[in-house]
mmCIF file of C-alpha atoms and ligand atoms in Angstrom:
data_model
loop_
_atom_site.group_PDB
_atom_site.id
_atom_site.type_symbol
_atom_site.label_atom_id
_atom_site.label_comp_id
_atom_site.label_asym_id
_atom_site.label_seq_id
_atom_site.Cartn_x
_atom_site.Cartn_y
_atom_site.Cartn_z
ATOM 1 C CA MET A 55 86.737 -51.521 34.416
ATOM 2 C CA VAL A 56 83.608 -53.668 34.593
ATOM 3 C CA ASP A 57 80.155 -52.162 34.016
ATOM 4 C CA ASN A 58 76.900 -52.995 35.770
ATOM 5 C CA HIS A 59 76.324 -55.850 33.316
ATOM 6 C CA ASN A 60 79.657 -57.513 33.910
ATOM 7 C CA ARG A 61 81.269 -56.358 30.678
ATOM 8 C CA THR A 62 84.880 -55.244 30.746
ATOM 9 C CA ILE A 63 85.062 -51.853 29.049
ATOM 10 C CA ASN A 64 88.499 -51.320 27.552
ATOM 11 C CA TYR A 65 87.912 -49.762 24.147
ATOM 12 C CA LEU A 66 87.388 -46.063 23.404
ATOM 13 C CA ARG A 67 86.256 -44.772 20.042
ATOM 14 C CA LEU A 68 87.357 -41.224 19.662
ATOM 15 C CA SER A 69 85.617 -39.006 17.136
ATOM 16 C CA VAL A 70 88.224 -36.381 16.314
ATOM 17 C CA THR A 71 86.020 -34.274 14.032
ATOM 18 C CA ASP A 72 82.488 -34.136 12.668
ATOM 19 C CA ARG A 73 83.765 -32.850 9.306
ATOM 20 C CA CYS A 74 84.174 -35.008 6.263
ATOM 21 C CA ASN A 75 85.270 -34.888 2.644
ATOM 22 C CA LEU A 76 82.431 -37.231 1.572
ATOM 23 C CA ARG A 77 78.669 -37.014 1.966
ATOM 24 C CA CYS A 78 77.580 -40.642 2.182
ATOM 25 C CA ILE A 79 73.853 -40.981 1.659
ATOM 26 C CA TYR A 80 73.339 -42.990 4.849
ATOM 27 C CA CYS A 81 75.352 -40.622 7.025
ATOM 28 C CA MET A 82 74.971 -36.967 6.009
ATOM 29 C CA PRO A 83 72.787 -34.799 3.803
ATOM 30 C CA ASP A 84 74.491 -33.279 0.779
ATOM 31 C CA GLU A 85 73.934 -29.700 1.811
ATOM 32 C CA GLY A 86 72.926 -27.609 4.748
ATOM 33 C CA ILE A 87 75.019 -29.430 7.319
ATOM 34 C CA VAL A 88 75.979 -27.255 10.223
ATOM 35 C CA PHE A 89 79.340 -28.453 11.448
ATOM 36 C CA THR A 90 80.336 -27.821 15.024
ATOM 37 C CA PRO A 91 82.365 -24.609 15.375
ATOM 38 C CA HIS A 92 86.052 -25.309 15.987
ATOM 39 C CA SER A 93 85.859 -23.730 19.420
ATOM 40 C CA GLU A 94 83.332 -26.395 20.467
ATOM 41 C CA ILE A 95 85.458 -29.295 19.259
ATOM 42 C CA LEU A 96 87.831 -30.713 21.835
ATOM 43 C CA THR A 97 91.433 -29.726 21.279
ATOM 44 C CA TYR A 98 93.957 -32.548 20.992
ATOM 45 C CA GLU A 99 95.276 -31.598 24.439
ATOM 46 C CA GLU A 100 91.775 -32.007 25.880
ATOM 47 C CA MET A 101 91.377 -35.368 24.175
ATOM 48 C CA ILE A 102 94.717 -36.559 25.502
ATOM 49 C CA HIS A 103 93.671 -35.455 28.981
ATOM 50 C CA ILE A 104 90.476 -37.521 28.741
ATOM 51 C CA VAL A 105 92.307 -40.518 27.291
ATOM 52 C CA LYS A 106 94.823 -40.433 30.151
ATOM 53 C CA LEU A 107 91.982 -40.431 32.658
ATOM 54 C CA SER A 108 90.170 -43.212 30.784
ATOM 55 C CA VAL A 109 93.299 -45.312 30.905
ATOM 56 C CA SER A 110 93.096 -45.333 34.659
ATOM 57 C CA ASN A 111 89.565 -46.683 34.208
ATOM 58 C CA GLY A 112 90.837 -49.559 32.091
ATOM 59 C CA ILE A 113 90.804 -48.236 28.514
ATOM 60 C CA ARG A 114 93.541 -50.008 26.530
ATOM 61 C CA LYS A 115 92.536 -49.634 22.914
ATOM 62 C CA ILE A 116 91.664 -46.522 20.937
ATOM 63 C CA ARG A 117 90.023 -46.186 17.566
ATOM 64 C CA LEU A 118 90.068 -42.815 15.834
ATOM 65 C CA THR A 119 86.986 -42.047 13.827
ATOM 66 C CA GLY A 120 84.741 -39.151 12.898
ATOM 67 C CA GLY A 121 83.625 -37.569 10.556
ATOM 68 C CA GLU A 122 86.723 -38.284 8.600
ATOM 69 C CA PRO A 123 89.672 -38.435 10.999
ATOM 70 C CA LEU A 124 92.277 -37.752 8.319
ATOM 71 C CA VAL A 125 90.832 -34.295 7.562
ATOM 72 C CA ARG A 126 91.688 -32.989 11.012
ATOM 73 C CA ARG A 127 94.885 -30.950 11.010
ATOM 74 C CA ASP A 128 97.991 -32.632 12.437
ATOM 75 C CA ILE A 129 96.279 -35.936 13.063
ATOM 76 C CA LEU A 130 99.652 -37.711 12.905
ATOM 77 C CA GLY A 131 101.057 -35.483 15.638
ATOM 78 C CA PHE A 132 98.026 -36.374 17.753
ATOM 79 C CA ILE A 133 98.508 -40.096 17.163
ATOM 80 C CA GLN A 134 102.164 -39.788 18.161
ATOM 81 C CA LYS A 135 101.104 -38.206 21.448
ATOM 82 C CA LEU A 136 98.571 -40.970 22.038
ATOM 83 C CA GLN A 137 101.314 -43.526 21.377
ATOM 84 C CA GLN A 138 103.282 -42.096 24.260
ATOM 85 C CA ILE A 139 100.612 -43.168 26.741
ATOM 86 C CA ASP A 140 102.160 -46.428 27.935
ATOM 87 C CA GLU A 141 98.971 -48.236 28.892
ATOM 88 C CA ILE A 142 97.439 -47.872 25.424
ATOM 89 C CA GLU A 143 98.024 -51.178 23.691
ATOM 90 C CA GLU A 144 96.655 -50.331 20.290
ATOM 91 C CA ILE A 145 95.541 -47.353 18.221
ATOM 92 C CA THR A 146 93.575 -47.922 15.051
ATOM 93 C CA LEU A 147 91.640 -45.803 12.608
ATOM 94 C CA THR A 148 88.482 -45.939 10.538
ATOM 95 C CA THR A 149 88.763 -43.860 7.393
ATOM 96 C CA ASN A 150 86.923 -43.320 4.139
ATOM 97 C CA GLY A 151 90.290 -43.706 2.420
ATOM 98 C CA VAL A 152 90.200 -40.476 0.392
ATOM 99 C CA LEU A 153 93.412 -39.175 1.992
ATOM 100 C CA LEU A 154 94.883 -42.537 2.847
ATOM 101 C CA LYS A 155 97.449 -42.645 0.068
ATOM 102 C CA ASP A 156 99.095 -39.555 1.563
ATOM 103 C CA PHE A 157 98.781 -40.652 5.178
ATOM 104 C CA ALA A 158 99.399 -44.392 5.068
ATOM 105 C CA ARG A 159 103.160 -44.169 5.527
ATOM 106 C CA GLY A 160 102.867 -41.669 8.365
ATOM 107 C CA LEU A 161 100.326 -43.893 10.087
ATOM 108 C CA ARG A 162 102.638 -46.879 9.764
ATOM 109 C CA GLU A 163 105.490 -44.834 11.154
ATOM 110 C CA CYS A 164 103.284 -43.969 14.125
ATOM 111 C CA GLY A 165 103.088 -47.709 14.786
ATOM 112 C CA MET A 166 99.623 -48.362 13.384
ATOM 113 C CA ARG A 167 99.298 -51.934 12.170
ATOM 114 C CA ARG A 168 95.645 -52.357 11.224
ATOM 115 C CA ILE A 169 93.192 -50.108 9.486
ATOM 116 C CA ASN A 170 89.496 -50.045 8.570
ATOM 117 C CA ILE A 171 88.542 -48.465 5.279
ATOM 118 C CA SER A 172 84.947 -47.795 4.273
ATOM 119 C CA MET A 173 84.205 -48.609 0.659
ATOM 120 C CA ASP A 174 80.692 -49.523 -0.384
ATOM 121 C CA THR A 175 81.157 -50.176 -4.072
ATOM 122 C CA LEU A 176 83.563 -51.510 -6.671
ATOM 123 C CA ARG A 177 82.086 -49.222 -9.338
ATOM 124 C CA ARG A 178 83.176 -45.665 -9.999
ATOM 125 C CA ASP A 179 79.745 -44.275 -11.011
ATOM 126 C CA ARG A 180 78.131 -45.837 -7.999
ATOM 127 C CA PHE A 181 80.780 -44.450 -5.679
ATOM 128 C CA TYR A 182 79.623 -41.007 -6.722
ATOM 129 C CA GLN A 183 75.979 -41.901 -6.121
ATOM 130 C CA ILE A 184 76.726 -43.175 -2.623
ATOM 131 C CA THR A 185 79.264 -40.585 -1.479
ATOM 132 C CA ARG A 186 78.283 -37.643 -3.702
ATOM 133 C CA ARG A 187 81.972 -37.099 -4.401
ATOM 134 C CA ASP A 188 84.269 -38.307 -7.167
ATOM 135 C CA PHE A 189 87.107 -39.952 -5.240
ATOM 136 C CA PHE A 190 86.765 -43.582 -6.285
ATOM 137 C CA ASP A 191 90.312 -43.915 -7.630
ATOM 138 C CA ARG A 192 91.846 -42.118 -4.705
ATOM 139 C CA VAL A 193 90.270 -44.520 -2.248
ATOM 140 C CA TRP A 194 91.497 -47.571 -4.150
ATOM 141 C CA GLU A 195 94.953 -46.040 -4.424
ATOM 142 C CA GLY A 196 94.835 -45.577 -0.660
ATOM 143 C CA ILE A 197 93.843 -49.207 -0.129
ATOM 144 C CA ASP A 198 96.693 -50.354 -2.419
ATOM 145 C CA GLU A 199 99.149 -48.161 -0.567
ATOM 146 C CA ALA A 200 98.001 -49.532 2.795
ATOM 147 C CA GLU A 201 98.437 -53.066 1.471
ATOM 148 C CA SER A 202 101.909 -52.382 0.119
ATOM 149 C CA LEU A 203 102.956 -50.885 3.455
ATOM 150 C CA GLY A 204 101.915 -54.037 5.263
ATOM 151 C CA PHE A 205 98.774 -52.999 7.157
ATOM 152 C CA ASP A 206 97.343 -56.288 8.316
ATOM 153 C CA PRO A 207 94.526 -56.851 8.278
ATOM 154 C CA ILE A 208 92.960 -54.269 6.019
ATOM 155 C CA LYS A 209 89.300 -54.306 6.859
ATOM 156 C CA ILE A 210 86.955 -53.006 4.203
ATOM 157 C CA ASN A 211 83.639 -51.867 5.630
ATOM 158 C CA VAL A 212 80.716 -52.208 3.258
ATOM 159 C CA VAL A 213 77.333 -50.821 4.304
ATOM 160 C CA ALA A 214 74.953 -53.112 2.449
ATOM 161 C CA MET A 215 71.927 -51.377 0.966
ATOM 162 C CA ARG A 216 69.130 -53.034 -0.932
ATOM 163 C CA GLY A 217 68.652 -51.472 -4.337
ATOM 164 C CA VAL A 218 71.877 -49.472 -3.977
ATOM 165 C CA ASN A 219 74.841 -51.880 -3.798
ATOM 166 C CA ASP A 220 73.375 -55.275 -2.850
ATOM 167 C CA ASP A 221 74.137 -56.559 -6.349
ATOM 168 C CA GLU A 222 77.846 -56.229 -5.412
ATOM 169 C CA ILE A 223 77.751 -58.387 -2.281
ATOM 170 C CA VAL A 224 79.014 -61.415 -4.159
ATOM 171 C CA ASP A 225 81.680 -59.350 -5.981
ATOM 172 C CA PHE A 226 82.988 -58.018 -2.693
ATOM 173 C CA ALA A 227 83.145 -61.541 -1.319
ATOM 174 C CA LYS A 228 84.985 -62.684 -4.465
ATOM 175 C CA LEU A 229 87.598 -60.032 -3.807
ATOM 176 C CA THR A 230 88.708 -62.043 -0.771
ATOM 177 C CA PHE A 231 89.786 -64.975 -2.956
ATOM 178 C CA ASN A 232 92.826 -63.018 -4.164
ATOM 179 C CA LYS A 233 93.231 -60.237 -1.646
ATOM 180 C CA PRO A 234 93.921 -60.662 2.063
ATOM 181 C CA TYR A 235 91.225 -58.117 2.928
ATOM 182 C CA HIS A 236 88.661 -58.658 5.621
ATOM 183 C CA VAL A 237 85.499 -57.486 3.902
ATOM 184 C CA ARG A 238 82.909 -56.669 6.549
ATOM 185 C CA PHE A 239 79.294 -56.214 5.623
ATOM 186 C CA ILE A 240 77.466 -53.821 7.906
ATOM 187 C CA GLU A 241 73.721 -53.613 8.308
ATOM 188 C CA ILE A 242 72.471 -50.145 7.583
ATOM 189 C CA MET A 243 71.417 -48.350 10.737
ATOM 190 C CA PRO A 244 68.905 -45.543 11.112
ATOM 191 C CA PHE A 245 70.755 -42.346 11.994
ATOM 192 C CA GLY A 246 70.378 -38.622 11.690
ATOM 193 C CA LYS A 247 67.369 -36.545 10.784
ATOM 194 C CA ASP A 248 67.455 -36.799 7.028
ATOM 195 C CA ASN A 249 68.093 -40.472 6.794
ATOM 196 C CA GLY A 250 65.425 -41.518 9.247
ATOM 197 C CA ASN A 251 63.741 -44.833 9.538
ATOM 198 C CA GLY A 252 61.861 -44.984 6.253
ATOM 199 C CA TRP A 253 64.893 -44.529 4.085
ATOM 200 C CA ALA A 254 66.992 -47.090 5.878
ATOM 201 C CA ARG A 255 64.145 -49.599 6.324
ATOM 202 C CA ASP A 256 63.628 -49.867 2.584
ATOM 203 C CA ARG A 257 67.319 -50.517 2.088
ATOM 204 C CA PHE A 258 67.928 -52.816 5.027
ATOM 205 C CA ILE A 259 69.424 -56.239 4.330
ATOM 206 C CA SER A 260 70.113 -58.531 7.239
ATOM 207 C CA VAL A 261 73.521 -60.118 7.605
ATOM 208 C CA GLY A 262 71.754 -63.494 7.347
ATOM 209 C CA GLU A 263 70.597 -62.674 3.847
ATOM 210 C CA ILE A 264 74.029 -61.373 2.887
ATOM 211 C CA LEU A 265 75.673 -64.586 4.076
ATOM 212 C CA ASP A 266 73.169 -66.661 2.120
ATOM 213 C CA ARG A 267 74.055 -64.807 -1.039
ATOM 214 C CA ILE A 268 77.759 -65.371 -0.441
ATOM 215 C CA ARG A 269 77.218 -69.102 -0.014
ATOM 216 C CA SER A 270 76.616 -69.208 -3.771
ATOM 217 C CA LEU A 271 80.413 -68.859 -4.128
ATOM 218 C CA GLY A 272 81.245 -72.051 -2.264
ATOM 219 C CA GLU A 273 81.835 -73.322 1.219
ATOM 220 C CA VAL A 274 81.932 -70.600 3.870
ATOM 221 C CA ASN A 275 83.761 -71.644 7.049
ATOM 222 C CA PRO A 276 83.516 -69.812 10.356
ATOM 223 C CA VAL A 277 86.750 -68.311 11.644
ATOM 224 C CA GLY A 278 87.259 -68.643 15.382
ATOM 225 C CA TYR A 279 86.667 -65.714 17.664
ATOM 226 C CA SER A 280 89.589 -63.389 18.205
ATOM 227 C CA LEU A 281 89.929 -59.920 19.611
ATOM 228 C CA LEU A 282 90.916 -58.739 16.129
ATOM 229 C CA GLY A 283 87.459 -59.514 14.845
ATOM 230 C CA GLY A 284 85.621 -57.229 17.242
ATOM 231 C CA PRO A 285 81.877 -57.699 16.987
ATOM 232 C CA ALA A 286 81.974 -59.185 13.477
ATOM 233 C CA GLN A 287 80.945 -62.763 12.805
ATOM 234 C CA ARG A 288 83.840 -63.935 10.663
ATOM 235 C CA TYR A 289 84.016 -66.478 7.856
ATOM 236 C CA ARG A 290 86.431 -67.529 5.150
ATOM 237 C CA LEU A 291 85.425 -68.802 1.758
ATOM 238 C CA GLU A 292 87.160 -72.100 0.952
ATOM 239 C CA GLY A 293 90.532 -71.229 -0.614
ATOM 240 C CA ALA A 294 90.259 -67.485 0.001
ATOM 241 C CA ALA A 295 93.162 -65.248 1.031
ATOM 242 C CA GLY A 296 90.938 -62.918 3.011
ATOM 243 C CA GLU A 297 87.776 -63.145 5.083
ATOM 244 C CA VAL A 298 84.212 -61.978 5.056
ATOM 245 C CA GLY A 299 82.647 -60.628 8.234
ATOM 246 C CA PHE A 300 79.196 -59.511 9.258
ATOM 247 C CA ILE A 301 78.164 -56.781 11.619
ATOM 248 C CA GLY A 302 74.508 -57.239 12.344
ATOM 249 C CA ALA A 303 74.026 -54.328 14.672
ATOM 250 C CA LEU A 304 70.254 -54.595 14.320
ATOM 251 C CA SER A 305 69.388 -58.189 13.465
ATOM 252 C CA ASN A 306 72.037 -59.839 15.596
ATOM 253 C CA HIS A 307 73.218 -57.292 18.077
ATOM 254 C CA PHE A 308 76.362 -57.866 20.092
ATOM 255 C CA CYS A 309 75.439 -55.778 23.143
ATOM 256 C CA ALA A 310 76.209 -58.600 25.606
ATOM 257 C CA THR A 311 79.888 -58.471 24.660
ATOM 258 C CA CYS A 312 80.179 -54.776 23.823
ATOM 259 C CA ASN A 313 83.352 -53.327 25.333
ATOM 260 C CA ARG A 314 83.108 -49.808 23.889
ATOM 261 C CA LEU A 315 82.828 -46.271 25.009
ATOM 262 C CA ARG A 316 82.587 -43.340 22.617
ATOM 263 C CA LEU A 317 83.812 -39.795 22.963
ATOM 264 C CA THR A 318 82.207 -37.347 20.534
ATOM 265 C CA SER A 319 84.254 -34.587 18.972
ATOM 266 C CA CYS A 320 82.518 -32.103 21.276
ATOM 267 C CA GLY A 321 83.473 -33.949 24.405
ATOM 268 C CA GLN A 322 80.389 -36.014 25.195
ATOM 269 C CA LEU A 323 81.059 -39.505 26.508
ATOM 270 C CA ARG A 324 78.577 -42.151 25.388
ATOM 271 C CA GLY A 325 78.073 -45.704 26.552
ATOM 272 C CA CYS A 326 76.119 -46.740 23.465
ATOM 273 C CA LEU A 327 76.101 -45.743 19.824
ATOM 274 C CA PHE A 328 72.321 -45.836 19.740
ATOM 275 C CA SER A 329 71.454 -44.127 22.966
ATOM 276 C CA ASP A 330 71.475 -40.372 23.347
ATOM 277 C CA GLU A 331 72.506 -40.622 26.980
ATOM 278 C CA GLU A 332 75.725 -38.645 27.165
ATOM 279 C CA THR A 333 78.043 -37.370 29.836
ATOM 280 C CA ASP A 334 79.391 -33.899 29.249
ATOM 281 C CA LEU A 335 83.131 -33.952 29.896
ATOM 282 C CA LYS A 336 83.923 -30.762 28.031
ATOM 283 C CA THR A 337 82.226 -28.366 30.427
ATOM 284 C CA PRO A 338 84.031 -29.584 33.543
ATOM 285 C CA LEU A 339 87.243 -29.781 31.545
ATOM 286 C CA ARG A 340 86.912 -26.162 30.461
ATOM 287 C CA THR A 341 85.658 -24.757 33.731
ATOM 288 C CA GLY A 342 88.425 -26.016 35.932
ATOM 289 C CA GLY A 343 86.864 -29.295 37.061
ATOM 290 C CA ASP A 344 89.484 -31.387 38.822
ATOM 291 C CA ASP A 345 90.659 -34.783 37.625
ATOM 292 C CA ASP A 346 88.911 -36.614 40.446
ATOM 293 C CA SER A 347 85.523 -35.348 39.410
ATOM 294 C CA LEU A 348 86.254 -36.081 35.729
ATOM 295 C CA LEU A 349 87.320 -39.578 36.683
ATOM 296 C CA ARG A 350 84.083 -40.078 38.561
ATOM 297 C CA LEU A 351 82.093 -38.948 35.514
ATOM 298 C CA ILE A 352 83.930 -41.451 33.305
ATOM 299 C CA GLU A 353 83.454 -44.173 35.878
ATOM 300 C CA THR A 354 79.719 -43.506 36.179
ATOM 301 C CA THR A 355 79.319 -43.536 32.392
ATOM 302 C CA ILE A 356 81.053 -46.896 32.227
ATOM 303 C CA ARG A 357 78.988 -48.371 35.048
ATOM 304 C CA ASN A 358 75.746 -47.140 33.519
ATOM 305 C CA LYS A 359 76.514 -48.269 30.005
ATOM 306 C CA PRO A 360 73.108 -49.381 28.665
ATOM 307 C CA LYS A 361 72.582 -53.128 28.802
ATOM 308 C CA GLU A 362 71.586 -53.175 25.150
ATOM 309 C CA HIS A 363 70.484 -50.748 22.498
ATOM 310 C CA GLY A 364 66.990 -52.192 22.767
ATOM 311 C CA MET A 365 66.209 -51.183 19.251
ATOM 312 C CA GLY A 366 63.788 -53.512 17.528
ATOM 313 C CA LEU A 367 64.378 -53.694 13.821
ATOM 314 C CA TRP A 368 62.242 -50.751 12.869
ATOM 315 C CA GLU A 369 61.013 -49.015 15.938
ATOM 316 C CA PRO A 370 61.155 -45.252 15.922
ATOM 317 C CA ARG A 371 64.720 -44.090 15.962
ATOM 318 C CA LYS A 372 66.182 -43.723 19.430
ATOM 319 C CA CYS A 373 69.240 -41.762 18.570
ATOM 320 C CA VAL A 374 69.071 -38.194 17.404
ATOM 321 C CA ARG A 375 72.711 -37.304 16.995
ATOM 322 C CA PRO A 376 73.973 -37.984 13.469
ATOM 323 C CA MET A 377 76.658 -40.619 12.949
ATOM 324 C CA ASN A 378 79.384 -38.190 11.926
ATOM 325 C CA ARG A 379 79.038 -36.430 15.295
ATOM 326 C CA ILE A 380 79.128 -39.582 17.368
ATOM 327 C CA GLY A 381 81.825 -41.396 15.462
ATOM 328 C CA GLY A 382 80.833 -44.684 13.890
HETATM 329 N N1 SAM B 782 84.579 -41.267 7.797
HETATM 330 C C1 SAM B 782 85.068 -42.508 8.251
HETATM 331 C C2 SAM B 782 84.519 -43.642 7.418
HETATM 332 O O1 SAM B 782 83.546 -43.436 6.696
HETATM 333 O O2 SAM B 782 85.093 -44.717 7.518
HETATM 334 C C3 SAM B 782 84.831 -42.774 9.730
HETATM 335 C C4 SAM B 782 83.509 -42.392 10.295
HETATM 336 S S1 SAM B 782 82.118 -43.329 9.666
HETATM 337 C C5 SAM B 782 80.790 -42.584 10.566
HETATM 338 C C6 SAM B 782 82.399 -44.897 10.430
HETATM 339 C C7 SAM B 782 81.650 -46.057 9.833
HETATM 340 O O3 SAM B 782 80.277 -45.883 10.043
HETATM 341 C C8 SAM B 782 81.833 -46.235 8.324
HETATM 342 O O4 SAM B 782 82.238 -47.557 8.047
HETATM 343 C C9 SAM B 782 80.470 -45.985 7.762
HETATM 344 O O5 SAM B 782 80.235 -46.740 6.609
HETATM 345 C C10 SAM B 782 79.581 -46.399 8.912
HETATM 346 N N2 SAM B 782 78.251 -45.795 8.863
HETATM 347 C C11 SAM B 782 77.930 -44.487 8.773
HETATM 348 N N3 SAM B 782 76.597 -44.321 8.743
HETATM 349 C C12 SAM B 782 76.051 -45.563 8.822
HETATM 350 C C13 SAM B 782 74.724 -46.076 8.837
HETATM 351 N N4 SAM B 782 73.676 -45.270 8.766
HETATM 352 N N5 SAM B 782 74.556 -47.407 8.933
HETATM 353 C C14 SAM B 782 75.612 -48.244 9.007
HETATM 354 N N6 SAM B 782 76.893 -47.835 9.011
HETATM 355 C C15 SAM B 782 77.110 -46.512 8.908
HETATM 356 FE FE1 SF4 B 783 81.979 -39.139 5.922
HETATM 357 FE FE2 SF4 B 783 82.319 -41.556 6.950
HETATM 358 FE FE3 SF4 B 783 79.939 -40.299 7.141
HETATM 359 FE FE4 SF4 B 783 80.765 -41.163 4.786
HETATM 360 S S1 SF4 B 783 80.318 -42.432 6.583
HETATM 361 S S2 SF4 B 783 79.906 -39.126 5.214
HETATM 362 S S3 SF4 B 783 82.902 -40.883 4.903
HETATM 363 S S4 SF4 B 783 81.802 -39.691 8.092
#
């Protein structure tokens, strides 16, 4: 379906939980988080219902996210049910990798071909500083397992933070010489109450600066646009097996080509990651609303998808919901 700004919306990011086994400094506070009670989280049956309706509005691709999607019970069973919806062309997942070693085979068997893994550092001690948990080896074992099972591509998401991990930008890029990974550098975005503007502003590095630093390694050639790349600007270092990509959500936003909708774990449909405009699908779903009225709600949300996030680099934050609730 086409929105009011002539964009075809065919991609739904589904946050299956707001819970997580890490506490990344840019996403959640270490303590005092109030997770949504289970009764408020959509059941898998409710999610499937919404996905089936969204399909008739043109959704063809689903990404599971969270929170950490692999911590939700019976996630593989859910993916199998999603696979049975004929119109869905692809299901992918963004994970922190902690449980990936155990799940990679099951995901492959469900037909998943590509995967995004978040990993912001190549150093064990720093992993703890960033995630406040000691799972460095487990994540790398998960990445190795995914590689050996033939996930292709394996995208490694790196949130670049000045003074935290920016001294590893070049090392991450070097990794692509020998490994077929698509390393994607993401600009830090201001989310949530505790990690408001000040914190992120001090750590912000634009994708332009990141690319400049990578140029020190040699020639960096643009890779043509493909649907696989999503919003990333993609490059390959001369002679590299993998790629580097850049997601400049703030400095170089991709709103004009954004094809996404988001469903939060509590059943709120969002047209934009940064806008708190939401459509409540859970209430009608749980109070006997019929499919026609749900369809109309989905349709209206698509049509009214904001033209752009409109966020200047460091204006006051526009989005109150934390990232783990929305689904990154
Ligand atoms: N738990 C999974 C993970 O970490 O991959 C999936 C959910 S996480 C919210 C999705 C993505 O959002 C991750 O790549 C994470 O690094 C990114 N993210 C979270 N908070 C962010 C922030 N403040 N700025 C930029 N990216 C962020
Ligand atoms: Fe968890 Fe992902 Fe947020 Fe890190 S970014 S705390 S792994 S949801």
